[in-house]
Amino acid sequence: MTAPKIKLTDVHKRFGEKVVLDGIDLEVAPGESLVIIGGSGSGKSVTLKCILDLLTPDSGSIEIDGESLTGMGRSDRERINRKFGMLFQGAALFDSLPVWENVAFGLIQGHRMNRSEAKEIALEKLAAVGLGAEVGELSPAELSGGMQKRVGLARAIATEPEIIFFDEPTTGLDPIMGDVINDLIVKCVKELGATALSITHDMASARKISDHIAMLYKGKIIWIGQTADIDNSGEPHVDQFIHGRAEGPIQMELRQL
Amino acid sequence: MNPFQPVGKALLGFLEATGKLALFTFISVSHCVRPPFYYRLLGRQMIDIGYYSLPVVGMTTLFAGMALGLQTYAGFSRFSAEGAIAKVVALGITRELGPVLAGLMVAGRIGAAMAAELGTMRVTEQIDALDTLSTNPFKYLIAPRIIAGLTMLPLLVFVGDIIGIFGGYIVSVYKLGFNPGVYISQTFKVLEFVDVFSGLVKAATFGFIVTLMGCYNGYNSRGGAQGVGAATTNAVVSASILILIFNYIITELFLAA
Ligand SMILES: Nc1ncnc2c1ncn2[C@@H]1O[C@H](COP(=O)(O)OP(=O)(O)O)[C@@H](O)[C@H]1O
Ligand SMILES: [Mg+2]
């Protein structure tokens, strides 16, 4: 068995009184694409942000390629960060920069590449997500939501990272554009041979882009398995979630009318 | 209920906020003095703060100088001391009104804009995105703003001083009929290096306060559009109050020296 690319052991995170992650255990093998599903507010984004060092877990350990991130020095941390690419939920493009510079950002700032060389690569990556060179000169505010997501994807893959994170890549898009993004994700991850960790509550997307699916509920991973097995998980929470039923073991925290 | 409980809670909250601001200040300053520097971004901020604030600061100090000239005349003519207008205007503008008015105007113009920009970047995850692209937001966003504030405000105030004194000159010469040559020679006779210098020290301090409060409130904003609005208000209010407090402290220090 190969060593896991990403490994979380007993990760806890709370905000004030509110416990968000209550002991997450998770492993992602190299080249695997794992999708975490779970309801809104279940802590999916928080999980990603803990791995990305945007939030610090209260306890537990996170390892990347066998190296523990806790207590890691700044330069090691930066070296690990360079293995990462991330597509944010709202694309999070820098609106002060033109599209091509957004895509080239990691190359220019992180990898100290000169601007003209970085621009060439940026335009290549834009082409890979189906956007022409003329889009590169626009500002992000001039793009539709779907195009912004594509630019976000191009930015995430521009530095050819070993691990790519996708935070709800299809949320807020129409089904067709959602599927276009799914196809692009599958294609880009495959071309790079990257490990992918995505989070979503869109089951169609989850099925399409994953090899494995894990379900996050009440701060824990309650089920993990092959994507093909999700329909026979035998886990009532998973069944309720994938069929989108209001009745079941998962109770929305709503007050009774 | 224990009547001291709310007091203790407020005190703890205050201490926590102070500690958080102190830490933020420390990190910001450490990035201001350590390379690498983003010269392109620094240049843009300097132009924004220094050049584009000129009209506002110029107008404010011009009319402040004019009003000060009139008031001095109204007050001092009772003691037949109206010859002192030039001196009062020169000292009042360089030591107090120039830096304080410029500081407050820039707090409204620049502090608010910085809080809104960084706040929007925070809530749209652009600041998180910077981190994942191996770029430290303190280096990329905050250091250029603080350095620009620290260096540009003294320049602005210096220009404002000249315009303010010119305002007093206009009133004295064209409205009150004083001799222009006498006005100018009296201005130069009364002004000492330390008068202008103390004003410029104030200006640098205010530039630091305004940009720091803008960045601090923006960087830590949360909760969507409303959070950004609150951050903007807090940036302006806290910077204005701190400006007046530090104005007193610096005045006191220079008088004691
Ligand atoms: N920085 C933060 N401060 C306080 N609470 C947070 C923060 N980030 C997330 N939360 C809370 O953690 C919970 C999980 O959020 P999140 O991981 O974004 O959910 P989702 O699964 O929809 O991505 C939410 O209830 C949210 O309010
Ligand atoms: Mg989320």
XYZ file of C-alpha atoms and ligand atoms in Angstrom:
542
model
C 0.000 0.000 0.000
C 1.290 3.455 -0.887
C 1.558 6.169 1.740
C -1.418 8.519 1.728
C -0.973 11.908 0.077
C -3.227 13.592 2.609
C -3.923 12.171 6.035
C -6.086 13.674 8.771
C -6.114 12.084 12.198
C -8.646 13.063 14.839
C -8.876 16.705 13.745
C -10.969 18.937 15.980
C -12.024 22.523 15.353
C -14.526 24.712 17.116
C -15.492 28.358 16.970
C -16.352 29.543 20.462
C -18.962 27.137 21.777
C -19.729 25.725 18.372
C -17.990 22.441 17.592
C -17.548 22.201 13.819
C -15.068 19.329 13.400
C -15.305 16.640 16.047
C -12.565 14.175 15.211
C -12.072 13.879 11.454
C -10.100 10.881 10.190
C -9.433 10.823 6.481
C -6.881 9.480 4.030
C -6.456 10.326 0.366
C -4.140 8.138 -1.707
C -1.896 9.627 -4.425
C -3.758 10.169 -7.675
C -7.096 9.559 -6.013
C -10.059 11.882 -6.250
C -12.021 12.037 -3.033
C -15.213 14.027 -2.627
C -16.556 14.994 0.782
C -20.300 15.450 0.825
C -22.363 16.972 3.580
C -25.030 19.528 4.250
C -24.478 23.271 4.219
C -22.664 24.382 7.340
C -21.461 20.873 8.169
C -17.820 21.990 8.145
C -16.683 20.977 4.674
C -14.979 24.298 3.939
C -13.482 24.365 7.428
C -11.906 20.950 6.767
C -10.263 22.237 3.593
C -9.126 25.420 5.289
C -7.471 23.422 8.058
C -5.468 21.479 5.472
C -4.582 24.694 3.637
C -3.389 26.346 6.859
C -6.005 29.065 6.561
C -7.396 27.849 9.878
C -5.516 26.075 12.651
C -7.144 22.948 14.050
C -7.558 22.835 17.836
C -6.129 19.329 17.979
C -5.332 16.348 15.807
C -2.755 15.982 13.072
C -2.678 16.668 9.360
C 0.005 15.077 7.207
C 0.920 15.783 3.610
C 3.163 13.154 2.007
C 3.883 11.835 5.487
C 5.012 15.228 6.850
C 3.045 16.537 9.785
C 1.933 20.153 9.400
C 1.681 20.915 13.110
C 4.575 22.977 14.370
C 6.108 23.170 10.911
C 8.427 26.142 10.243
C 7.538 28.874 7.804
C 9.784 27.829 4.924
C 8.680 24.183 5.120
C 5.103 25.327 5.246
C 5.618 27.409 2.117
C 7.202 24.441 0.367
C 4.156 22.309 1.220
C 1.802 25.080 0.123
C 3.386 25.091 -3.294
C 2.068 21.556 -3.780
C -1.469 22.897 -3.471
C -3.941 24.390 -5.898
C -7.332 25.581 -4.760
C -10.576 26.485 -6.500
C -12.657 28.600 -4.150
C -16.406 28.444 -3.794
C -16.913 31.943 -5.183
C -13.845 31.686 -7.459
C -12.186 34.423 -5.317
C -10.531 36.068 -8.309
C -8.541 39.225 -7.574
C -10.679 41.969 -9.043
C -7.798 44.443 -9.162
C -5.979 42.297 -11.732
C -6.857 41.269 -15.286
C -7.875 37.644 -15.835
C -4.511 36.479 -17.189
C -2.672 37.913 -14.201
C -5.041 36.080 -11.906
C -4.117 32.835 -13.598
C -0.421 33.707 -13.637
C -0.413 34.917 -10.024
C 1.009 31.766 -8.439
C 3.720 31.597 -11.102
C 4.773 35.230 -10.770
C 4.536 35.528 -6.978
C 5.090 31.988 -5.738
C 7.496 30.660 -8.369
C 9.175 33.978 -9.233
C 8.657 33.509 -12.942
C 9.016 36.574 -15.181
C 5.794 38.145 -16.369
C 5.928 37.399 -20.080
C 6.733 33.735 -19.528
C 3.997 33.470 -16.915
C 1.526 35.125 -19.265
C 2.215 32.512 -21.929
C 1.473 29.714 -19.490
C -1.591 31.540 -18.209
C -3.011 31.781 -21.723
C -2.330 28.062 -22.222
C -4.226 27.241 -19.047
C -7.077 29.529 -20.055
C -7.264 27.668 -23.344
C -7.331 24.387 -21.420
C -10.529 25.521 -19.678
C -12.014 26.726 -22.957
C -11.337 30.452 -22.693
C -9.675 32.463 -25.445
C -6.773 34.848 -25.145
C -9.122 37.856 -25.398
C -10.729 36.832 -22.097
C -7.292 37.170 -20.510
C -7.390 40.928 -20.898
C -10.795 41.361 -19.252
C -11.292 42.111 -15.603
C -12.920 39.346 -13.498
C -15.977 41.518 -12.854
C -16.796 41.373 -16.569
C -17.176 37.580 -16.543
C -20.235 35.416 -15.861
C -20.238 33.084 -12.856
C -19.393 30.074 -14.989
C -16.493 31.844 -16.652
C -15.189 33.002 -13.281
C -15.200 29.400 -12.083
C -13.253 28.379 -15.159
C -10.693 31.114 -14.551
C -10.512 29.961 -10.933
C -9.856 26.445 -12.206
C -7.164 27.697 -14.579
C -5.550 29.547 -11.669
C -5.698 26.438 -9.479
C -3.901 24.289 -12.082
C -1.483 26.943 -13.365
C 1.385 25.940 -11.075
C 0.767 22.245 -11.869
C 0.124 21.365 -8.239
C 0.275 17.817 -6.872
C -2.872 18.280 -4.837
C -5.913 20.258 -5.929
C -8.801 21.282 -3.711
C -12.226 22.131 -5.066
C -14.730 23.912 -2.833
C -18.220 23.424 -4.244
C -17.120 23.773 -7.860
C -20.635 23.568 -9.329
C -22.660 25.465 -6.723
C -24.488 28.413 -8.188
C -24.091 27.294 -11.801
C -26.770 26.043 -14.145
C -26.713 22.240 -14.635
C -25.089 22.422 -18.051
C -22.329 24.767 -16.981
C -21.958 22.629 -13.860
C -21.335 19.618 -16.017
C -18.847 21.513 -18.167
C -16.914 22.349 -14.995
C -17.105 18.710 -13.873
C -15.639 17.554 -17.184
C -12.886 20.145 -16.948
C -12.041 19.077 -13.417
C -11.812 15.422 -14.429
C -9.695 16.304 -17.451
C -7.323 18.652 -15.623
C -6.827 16.371 -12.643
C -6.137 13.445 -14.945
C -3.705 15.395 -17.122
C -1.733 16.541 -14.100
C -1.931 13.167 -12.399
C -2.878 15.167 -9.333
C -4.586 14.104 -6.142
C -7.930 15.831 -5.754
C -9.978 16.601 -2.668
C -13.313 18.217 -3.366
C -16.293 19.164 -1.286
C -19.790 19.546 -2.597
C -23.420 18.924 -1.856
C -24.179 18.386 -5.540
C -24.495 14.589 -5.931
C -24.309 14.622 -9.720
C -21.003 16.435 -9.487
C -19.760 14.179 -6.680
C -20.455 11.044 -8.684
C -18.792 12.409 -11.756
C -15.521 13.690 -10.338
C -14.771 11.189 -7.571
C -13.253 7.742 -7.095
C -14.230 7.755 -3.453
C -16.861 9.621 -1.482
C -16.869 10.477 2.206
C -19.813 11.894 4.088
C -19.327 14.505 6.789
C -22.030 14.764 9.416
C -21.959 16.350 12.862
C -18.212 16.928 12.666
C -17.299 13.330 11.815
C -16.827 11.225 8.704
C -19.746 8.822 9.015
C -19.204 6.899 5.797
C -16.448 6.515 3.235
C -16.342 4.208 0.251
C -16.078 3.737 -3.498
C -18.256 6.055 -5.524
C -19.960 3.054 -7.095
C -21.019 1.826 -3.669
C -22.707 4.970 -2.521
C -26.157 3.749 -3.477
C -25.720 0.660 -1.297
C -24.000 2.281 1.641
C -26.446 0.841 4.156
C -26.035 4.094 6.044
C -29.369 5.899 6.483
C -27.768 9.360 6.703
C -26.063 8.835 3.339
C -29.238 7.485 1.783
C -31.215 10.456 2.964
C -28.579 12.883 1.685
C -28.124 11.410 -1.793
C -31.851 11.243 -2.334
C -32.420 14.679 -0.877
C -35.235 13.653 1.435
C -36.500 15.960 4.170
C -37.466 12.971 6.347
C -34.792 10.812 7.872
C -32.140 10.727 10.544
C -30.672 14.093 9.495
C -32.782 16.799 11.068
C -32.335 20.318 9.792
C -31.815 22.706 12.642
C -35.051 24.532 12.043
C -37.495 25.697 14.605
C -40.944 24.180 14.298
C -43.384 26.572 12.686
C -26.548 38.276 39.021
C -23.149 39.622 40.002
C -23.155 43.336 39.115
C -19.457 43.217 38.258
C -19.913 40.535 35.650
C -20.755 42.840 32.705
C -17.906 45.161 33.705
C -15.453 42.272 33.823
C -16.724 40.990 30.505
C -16.321 44.389 28.865
C -12.830 44.723 30.322
C -11.803 41.291 29.050
C -13.233 42.095 25.646
C -11.289 45.341 25.574
C -8.045 43.624 26.585
C -8.554 40.936 23.966
C -9.176 43.522 21.250
C -6.113 45.502 22.314
C -3.959 42.389 22.247
C -5.260 41.441 18.825
C -4.532 44.910 17.458
C -1.057 44.901 19.036
C -0.239 41.571 17.420
C -1.587 42.752 14.071
C 0.521 45.913 14.340
C 3.627 43.908 15.184
C 3.194 41.520 12.240
C 2.419 44.400 9.872
C 5.463 46.408 10.889
C 7.731 43.374 10.677
C 6.621 42.901 7.072
C 7.178 46.591 6.348
C 10.866 46.336 7.230
C 11.704 42.897 5.810
C 12.169 42.242 2.090
C 10.878 41.268 -0.410
C 8.977 44.461 -1.183
C 6.267 44.856 -3.781
C 7.431 48.103 -5.381
C 4.702 48.159 -8.006
C 1.985 47.959 -5.370
C 3.769 50.440 -3.131
C 3.916 52.910 -6.013
C 0.213 52.545 -6.677
C -0.640 53.157 -3.020
C 1.669 56.168 -2.842
C -0.037 57.762 -5.797
C -3.457 56.973 -4.386
C -2.690 58.404 -0.948
C -0.287 61.190 -1.849
C -1.415 62.502 -5.183
C -5.153 61.870 -5.204
C -5.618 63.250 -1.687
C -4.013 66.560 -2.662
C -7.229 68.316 -3.744
C -9.077 67.365 -0.563
C -6.213 68.289 1.741
C -5.480 71.451 -0.231
C -9.076 72.659 -0.037
C -9.332 71.895 3.672
C -6.129 73.630 4.677
C -6.789 76.577 2.369
C -10.123 77.373 4.006
C -8.805 76.548 7.461
C -5.985 79.064 6.932
C -8.451 81.676 5.682
C -10.811 81.190 8.617
C -7.926 81.212 11.039
C -6.754 84.510 9.566
C -10.174 86.079 9.999
C -10.656 84.770 13.527
C -7.251 85.951 14.593
C -8.000 89.389 13.223
C -11.382 89.466 14.991
C -9.861 88.384 18.267
C -6.516 90.160 18.230
C -7.746 93.518 16.967
C -9.439 93.910 20.351
C -5.955 94.185 21.797
C -4.621 96.065 18.788
C -2.462 93.059 18.104
C -3.704 92.335 14.590
C -0.123 92.362 13.364
C 0.162 88.875 14.796
C -2.117 87.286 12.161
C 0.761 85.959 10.077
C 2.399 84.401 13.112
C -0.752 82.784 14.461
C -1.665 81.381 11.062
C 1.834 80.027 10.428
C 2.110 78.342 13.810
C -1.505 77.173 13.941
C -1.363 75.594 10.511
C 2.027 73.911 10.719
C 1.746 72.648 14.264
C -1.922 71.741 14.578
C -4.411 72.314 11.831
C -2.367 71.072 8.873
C -1.610 67.609 10.240
C -4.905 67.112 12.080
C -7.124 68.197 9.205
C -5.109 66.251 6.657
C -5.133 63.206 8.937
C -8.898 63.343 9.377
C -9.557 63.909 5.677
C -7.292 61.037 4.711
C -8.963 58.845 7.352
C -12.254 59.454 5.578
C -10.851 59.038 2.114
C -8.160 56.387 2.389
C -8.927 54.572 5.640
C -12.482 53.896 4.534
C -11.441 52.761 1.071
C -8.806 50.397 2.460
C -11.208 48.846 4.950
C -13.817 48.372 2.226
C -11.337 46.884 -0.233
C -9.671 44.495 2.198
C -13.019 43.668 3.786
C -14.450 42.710 0.413
C -11.353 40.672 -0.326
C -11.803 38.918 3.003
C -15.457 38.006 2.589
C -15.002 36.904 -1.028
C -12.059 34.692 0.067
C -9.556 36.642 -2.017
C -7.297 36.956 1.034
C -7.441 33.183 1.522
C -6.667 32.798 -2.166
C -3.528 34.924 -1.771
C -2.310 32.589 0.938
C -2.870 29.512 -1.193
C -0.906 31.150 -4.011
C 2.171 31.407 -1.757
C 1.712 35.126 -1.184
C 1.594 36.555 2.300
C -1.313 39.024 2.538
C 0.600 41.106 5.064
C 3.389 41.549 2.574
C 1.254 41.929 -0.486
C -1.679 43.975 0.817
C -0.837 45.556 4.125
C 2.849 46.520 4.056
C 2.572 48.653 0.876
C -0.411 50.509 2.307
C 1.236 51.245 5.640
C 4.529 52.336 4.096
C 2.653 54.577 1.683
C 0.634 56.148 4.519
C 3.712 56.697 6.630
C 5.665 58.405 3.859
C 2.957 60.236 1.922
C 1.144 61.980 4.759
C 4.153 64.161 5.702
C 4.456 65.215 2.065
C 0.752 65.968 1.876
C 0.908 67.955 5.091
C 3.924 69.893 3.896
C 2.018 70.966 0.809
C -1.044 71.582 2.983
C 1.013 73.837 5.267
C 2.020 76.018 2.353
C -1.542 76.215 1.058
C -2.928 76.946 4.538
C -0.475 79.773 5.102
C -1.392 81.045 1.686
C -5.043 81.027 2.821
C -4.160 83.315 5.722
C -2.212 85.503 3.299
C -5.211 85.867 0.965
C -7.486 86.989 3.779
C -4.929 89.363 5.287
C -3.854 90.967 2.065
C -7.009 91.043 -0.038
C -9.677 91.349 2.629
C -8.011 93.040 5.569
C -5.564 95.104 3.538
C -2.290 94.115 5.150
C 1.016 94.550 3.386
C 1.930 91.332 1.491
C 5.678 91.699 2.030
C 5.290 92.160 5.753
C 2.989 89.133 5.981
C 5.500 86.876 4.290
C 8.521 88.143 6.181
C 6.665 87.731 9.481
C 5.725 84.192 8.547
C 9.349 83.287 7.903
C 10.526 85.093 11.009
C 8.226 83.253 13.377
C 8.502 79.765 11.902
C 11.193 77.561 13.341
C 12.315 74.212 12.096
C 10.699 72.430 15.011
C 7.249 73.884 14.225
C 7.176 72.325 10.793
C 9.019 69.232 11.933
C 6.596 68.463 14.784
C 3.740 68.782 12.309
C 5.422 66.334 9.959
C 6.047 63.855 12.776
C 2.358 64.096 13.541
C 1.574 63.544 9.876
C 3.668 60.386 9.698
C 2.012 59.069 12.840
C -1.445 59.822 11.485
C -0.569 58.180 8.171
C 0.414 55.065 10.086
C -2.773 55.163 12.184
C -5.101 55.653 9.231
C -3.635 52.882 7.094
C -3.236 50.526 10.049
C -6.854 50.958 11.137
C -8.077 50.621 7.552
C -6.113 47.412 7.069
C -6.903 45.987 10.495
C -10.637 46.469 10.217
C -10.776 45.293 6.625
C -8.562 42.265 7.182
C -10.643 41.120 10.151
C -14.075 41.840 8.734
C -16.585 39.050 8.426
C -20.196 38.475 7.680
C -20.799 39.666 4.125
C -21.713 43.146 2.957
C -22.869 44.237 6.387
C -19.567 43.205 7.920
C -17.681 45.216 5.318
C -19.863 48.244 6.078
C -19.158 47.919 9.782
C -15.430 47.541 9.103
C -15.445 50.731 7.052
C -17.210 52.711 9.761
C -14.935 51.327 12.466
C -11.839 52.152 10.441
C -12.810 55.816 10.085
C -14.091 56.296 13.631
C -11.195 54.541 15.350
C -8.604 56.295 13.173
C -10.189 59.719 13.843
C -10.242 59.210 17.592
C -6.685 57.877 17.661
C -5.529 60.831 15.557
C -6.881 63.300 18.100
C -5.430 61.356 21.018
C -1.995 61.040 19.444
C -2.131 64.667 18.359
C -2.328 65.642 21.987
C 0.399 63.221 23.053
C 2.842 64.398 20.380
C 2.109 68.059 21.114
C 2.836 67.392 24.762
C 6.090 65.573 23.913
C 7.354 68.377 21.675
C 6.482 71.052 24.217
C 8.280 69.113 26.926
C 11.389 68.595 24.815
N -13.978 31.841 10.615
C -15.089 31.365 11.214
N -15.497 31.872 12.405
C -16.584 31.397 13.017
N -17.370 30.413 12.538
C -17.028 29.856 11.360
C -15.872 30.305 10.632
N -15.777 29.570 9.495
C -16.826 28.711 9.520
N -17.580 28.869 10.635
C -18.764 28.087 10.995
O -18.470 26.727 10.823
C -19.597 26.036 10.274
C -19.167 25.225 9.072
O -18.847 26.114 7.996
P -18.376 25.620 6.579
O -17.258 24.675 6.723
O -18.132 26.843 5.771
O -19.659 24.867 6.028
P -19.843 24.134 4.637
O -19.893 22.679 4.965
O -21.140 24.624 4.095
O -18.678 24.487 3.777
C -20.637 27.074 9.959
O -21.651 26.984 10.922
C -19.919 28.392 10.072
O -20.776 29.355 10.628
Mg -18.488 25.810 2.141
